[in-house]
Short mmCIF file of C-alpha atoms in Angstrom, two decimals:
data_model
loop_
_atom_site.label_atom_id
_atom_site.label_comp_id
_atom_site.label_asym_id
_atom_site.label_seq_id
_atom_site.Cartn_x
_atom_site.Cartn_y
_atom_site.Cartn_z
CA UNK A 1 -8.16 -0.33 -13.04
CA UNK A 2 -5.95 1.90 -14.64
CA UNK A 3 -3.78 4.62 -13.14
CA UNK A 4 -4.85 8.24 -13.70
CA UNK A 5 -1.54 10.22 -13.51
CA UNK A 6 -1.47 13.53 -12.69
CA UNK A 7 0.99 16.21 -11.16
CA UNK A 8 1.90 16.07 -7.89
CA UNK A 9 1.67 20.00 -6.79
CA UNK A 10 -1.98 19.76 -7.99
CA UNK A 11 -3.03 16.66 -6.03
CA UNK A 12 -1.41 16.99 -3.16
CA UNK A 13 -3.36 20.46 -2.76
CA UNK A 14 -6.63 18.64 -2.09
CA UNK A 15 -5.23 16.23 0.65
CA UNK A 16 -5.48 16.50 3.94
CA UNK A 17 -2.34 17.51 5.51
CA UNK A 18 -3.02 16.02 8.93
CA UNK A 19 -4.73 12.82 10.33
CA UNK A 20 -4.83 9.32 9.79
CA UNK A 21 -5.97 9.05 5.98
CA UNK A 22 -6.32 6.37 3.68
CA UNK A 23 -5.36 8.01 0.02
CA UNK A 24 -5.61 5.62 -2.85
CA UNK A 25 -7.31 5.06 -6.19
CA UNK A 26 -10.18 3.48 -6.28
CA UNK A 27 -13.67 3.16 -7.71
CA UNK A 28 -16.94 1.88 -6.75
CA UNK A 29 -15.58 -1.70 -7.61
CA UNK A 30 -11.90 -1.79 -7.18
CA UNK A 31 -8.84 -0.32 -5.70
CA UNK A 32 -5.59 0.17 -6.08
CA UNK A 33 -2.91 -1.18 -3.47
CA UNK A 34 0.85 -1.00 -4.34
CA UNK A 35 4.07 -3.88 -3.61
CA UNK A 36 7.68 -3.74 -4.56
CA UNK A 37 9.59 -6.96 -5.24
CA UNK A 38 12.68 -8.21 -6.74
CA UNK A 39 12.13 -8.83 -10.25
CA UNK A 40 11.83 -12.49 -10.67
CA UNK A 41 8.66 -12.02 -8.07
CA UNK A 42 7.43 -9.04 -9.75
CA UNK A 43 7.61 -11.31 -13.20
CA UNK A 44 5.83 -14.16 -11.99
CA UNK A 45 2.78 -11.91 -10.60
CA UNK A 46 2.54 -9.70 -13.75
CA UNK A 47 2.79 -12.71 -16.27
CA UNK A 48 0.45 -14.76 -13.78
CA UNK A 49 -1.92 -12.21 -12.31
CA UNK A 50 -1.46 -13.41 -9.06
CA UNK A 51 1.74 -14.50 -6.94
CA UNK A 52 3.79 -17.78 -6.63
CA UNK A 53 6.99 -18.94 -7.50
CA UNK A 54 9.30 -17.41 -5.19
CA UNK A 55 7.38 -15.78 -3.36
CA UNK A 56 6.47 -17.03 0.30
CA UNK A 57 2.76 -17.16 1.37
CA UNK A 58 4.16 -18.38 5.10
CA UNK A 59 5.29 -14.24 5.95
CA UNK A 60 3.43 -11.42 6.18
CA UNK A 61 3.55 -9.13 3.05
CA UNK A 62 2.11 -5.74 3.26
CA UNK A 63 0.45 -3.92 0.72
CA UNK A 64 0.38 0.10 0.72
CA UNK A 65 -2.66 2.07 -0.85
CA UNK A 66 -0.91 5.35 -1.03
CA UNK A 67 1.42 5.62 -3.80
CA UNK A 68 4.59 7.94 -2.37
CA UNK A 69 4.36 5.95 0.79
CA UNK A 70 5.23 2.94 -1.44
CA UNK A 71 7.70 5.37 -3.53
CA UNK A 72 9.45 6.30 0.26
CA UNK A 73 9.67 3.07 1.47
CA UNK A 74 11.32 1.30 -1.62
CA UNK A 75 13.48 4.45 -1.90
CA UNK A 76 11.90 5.17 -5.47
CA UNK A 77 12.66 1.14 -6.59
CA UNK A 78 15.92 1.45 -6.30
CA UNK A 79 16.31 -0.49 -2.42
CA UNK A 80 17.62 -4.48 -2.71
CA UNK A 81 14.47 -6.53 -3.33
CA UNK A 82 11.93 -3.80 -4.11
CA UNK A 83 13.34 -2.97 -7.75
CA UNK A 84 9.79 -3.21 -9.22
CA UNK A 85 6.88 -1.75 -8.28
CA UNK A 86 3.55 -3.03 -8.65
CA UNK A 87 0.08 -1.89 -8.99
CA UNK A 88 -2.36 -4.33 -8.01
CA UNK A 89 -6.09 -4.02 -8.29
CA UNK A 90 -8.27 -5.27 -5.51
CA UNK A 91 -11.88 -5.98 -5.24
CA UNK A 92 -13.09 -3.11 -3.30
CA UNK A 93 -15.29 -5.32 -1.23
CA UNK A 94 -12.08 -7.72 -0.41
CA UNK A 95 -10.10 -4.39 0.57
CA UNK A 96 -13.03 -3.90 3.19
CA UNK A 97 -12.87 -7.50 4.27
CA UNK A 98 -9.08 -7.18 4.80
CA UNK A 99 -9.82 -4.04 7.02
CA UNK A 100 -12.12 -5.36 8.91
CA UNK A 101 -9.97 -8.02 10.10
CA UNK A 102 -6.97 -5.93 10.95
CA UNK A 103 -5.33 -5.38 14.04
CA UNK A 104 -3.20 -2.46 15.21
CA UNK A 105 0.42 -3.27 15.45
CA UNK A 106 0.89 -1.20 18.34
CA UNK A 107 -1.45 -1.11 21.29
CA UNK A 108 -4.08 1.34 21.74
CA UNK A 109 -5.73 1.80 24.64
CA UNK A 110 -8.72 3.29 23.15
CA UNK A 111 -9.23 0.20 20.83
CA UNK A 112 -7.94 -2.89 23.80
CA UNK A 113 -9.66 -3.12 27.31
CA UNK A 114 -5.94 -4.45 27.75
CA UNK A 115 -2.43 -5.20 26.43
CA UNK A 116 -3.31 -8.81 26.79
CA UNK A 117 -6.01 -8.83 24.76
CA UNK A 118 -4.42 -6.68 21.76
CA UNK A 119 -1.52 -9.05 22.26
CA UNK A 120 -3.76 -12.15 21.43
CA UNK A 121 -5.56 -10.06 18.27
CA UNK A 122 -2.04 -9.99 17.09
CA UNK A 123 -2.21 -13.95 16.34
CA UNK A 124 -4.62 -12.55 13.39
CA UNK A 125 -4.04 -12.42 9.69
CA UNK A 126 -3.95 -8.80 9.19
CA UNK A 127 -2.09 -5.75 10.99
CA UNK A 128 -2.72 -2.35 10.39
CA UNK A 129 0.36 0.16 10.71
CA UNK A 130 0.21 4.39 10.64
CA UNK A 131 3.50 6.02 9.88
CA UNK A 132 4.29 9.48 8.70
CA UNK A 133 3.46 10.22 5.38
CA UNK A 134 6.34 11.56 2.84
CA UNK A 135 6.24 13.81 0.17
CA UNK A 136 8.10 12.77 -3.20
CA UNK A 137 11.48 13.65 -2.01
CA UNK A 138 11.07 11.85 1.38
CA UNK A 139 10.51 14.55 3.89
CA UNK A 140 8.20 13.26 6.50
CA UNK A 141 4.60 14.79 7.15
CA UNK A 142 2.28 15.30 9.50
CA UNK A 143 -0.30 13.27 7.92
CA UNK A 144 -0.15 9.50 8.19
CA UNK A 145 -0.06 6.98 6.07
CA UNK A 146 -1.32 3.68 6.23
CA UNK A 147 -0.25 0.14 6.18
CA UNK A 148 -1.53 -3.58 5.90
CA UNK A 149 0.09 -6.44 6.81
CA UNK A 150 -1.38 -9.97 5.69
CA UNK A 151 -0.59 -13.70 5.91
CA UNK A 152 -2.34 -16.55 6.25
CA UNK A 153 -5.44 -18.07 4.86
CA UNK A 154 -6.34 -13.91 4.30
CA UNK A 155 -3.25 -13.73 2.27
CA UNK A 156 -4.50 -16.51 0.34
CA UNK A 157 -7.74 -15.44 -0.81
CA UNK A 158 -6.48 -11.97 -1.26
CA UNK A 159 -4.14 -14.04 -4.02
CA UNK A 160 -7.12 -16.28 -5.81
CA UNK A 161 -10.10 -14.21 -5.06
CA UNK A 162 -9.30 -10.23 -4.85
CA UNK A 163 -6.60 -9.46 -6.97
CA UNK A 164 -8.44 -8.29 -10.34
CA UNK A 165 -5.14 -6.93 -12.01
CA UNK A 166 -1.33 -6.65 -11.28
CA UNK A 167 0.64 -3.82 -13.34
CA UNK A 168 4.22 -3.25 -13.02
CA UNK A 169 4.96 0.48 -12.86
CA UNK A 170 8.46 0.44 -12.28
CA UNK A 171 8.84 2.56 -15.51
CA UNK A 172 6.73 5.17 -15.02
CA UNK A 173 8.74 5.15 -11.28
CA UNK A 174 11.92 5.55 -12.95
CA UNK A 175 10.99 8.59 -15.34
CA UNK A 176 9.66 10.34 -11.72
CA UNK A 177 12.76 9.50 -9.59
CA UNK A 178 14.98 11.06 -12.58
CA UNK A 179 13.48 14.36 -11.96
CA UNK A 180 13.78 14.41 -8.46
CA UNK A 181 15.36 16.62 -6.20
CA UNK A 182 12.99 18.40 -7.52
CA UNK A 183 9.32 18.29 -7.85
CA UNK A 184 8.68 20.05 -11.32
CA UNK A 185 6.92 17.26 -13.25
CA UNK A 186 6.30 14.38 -10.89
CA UNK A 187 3.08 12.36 -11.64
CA UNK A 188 1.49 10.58 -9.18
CA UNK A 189 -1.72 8.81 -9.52
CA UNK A 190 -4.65 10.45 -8.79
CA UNK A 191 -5.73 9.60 -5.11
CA UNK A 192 -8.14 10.68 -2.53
CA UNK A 193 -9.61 9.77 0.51
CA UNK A 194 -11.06 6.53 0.70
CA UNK A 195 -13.41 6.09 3.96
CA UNK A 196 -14.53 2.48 4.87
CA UNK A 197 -17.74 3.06 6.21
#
């Protein structure tokens, strides 16, 4: 799938500003999650299409649909071990089956008739994390961003059978982090709500 880039004033505008929200690019057949590695793992998955080498399928790795939450937590690529970003296009109907196997990794009450039994979900392959959305220059928001942790035999066939593509962006991430404090000219890709059904 490839990236639509657009800028970043004129997106944002049609975003929710509140609430739990999954933004991302997407289609009716794929969608778009984002990683950042060190480079030799970020090599192997571009020139491979899927991951190996060094990278370890026995932790959890967690994959980010919304692009500036990946941008805020790798500090714009430049944070040890997340110096290159990648795109990486999922089957939109493996993206559903990873959802509906995740688990909150904090308890909710409304979700757990106990802290027992959210405790034991935990021993699942997927977790599912909300945290404060940022905008481009890292000030936190009061919409929420979202999340996924996977490992296991999930992480597996996310790796053989879901993956369709894997882009490294890192230079498109470098041209946007140059113009920053500011946000004249940042692209982001075009995102909007995706609801699971």
């Amino acid at each position: 799938m490839k990236l639509n880039w657009n800028d970043y004033q004129e997106v944002a505008a049609t975003w929710p500003k509140t609430g739990e929200v999954i933004l991302a690019s997407f289609d009716e057949n794929e969608i778009v999650v984002y990683q950042a590695y060190k480079p030799s793992i970020a090599r192997f998955a571009v020139e491979n299409q899927k991951f190996g080498g060094e990278f370890s399928f026995s932790r959890m790795t967690w994959i980010k649909p919304n692009f500036l939450w990946m941008m805020y937590r790798s500090g714009w690529a430049q944070k040890p071990d997340q110096e290159r970003v990648l795109a990486i296009s999922l089957s939109l109907q493996g993206f559903k089956e990873i959802l509906a196997k995740a688990e909150y990794s904090s308890y909710h009450p409304e979700f757990y008739d106990s802290e027992d039994e959210w405790r034991r979900a935990l021993n699942g392959d997927v977790r599912l994390q909300w945290d404060p959305d940022h905008d481009p220059v890292g000030k936190a928001l009061e919409r929420r961003a979202m999340q996924l942790g996977i490992r296991g035999d999930t992480l597996r066939q996310m790796n053989e059978t879901w993956i369709w593509g894997i882009e490294d962006i890192t230079d498109v991430v470098a041209k946007n982090r140059d113009r920053l404090p500011g946000l004249f000219g940042i692209q982001v890709p075009y995102e909007r709500v995706f609801v699971p059904g």
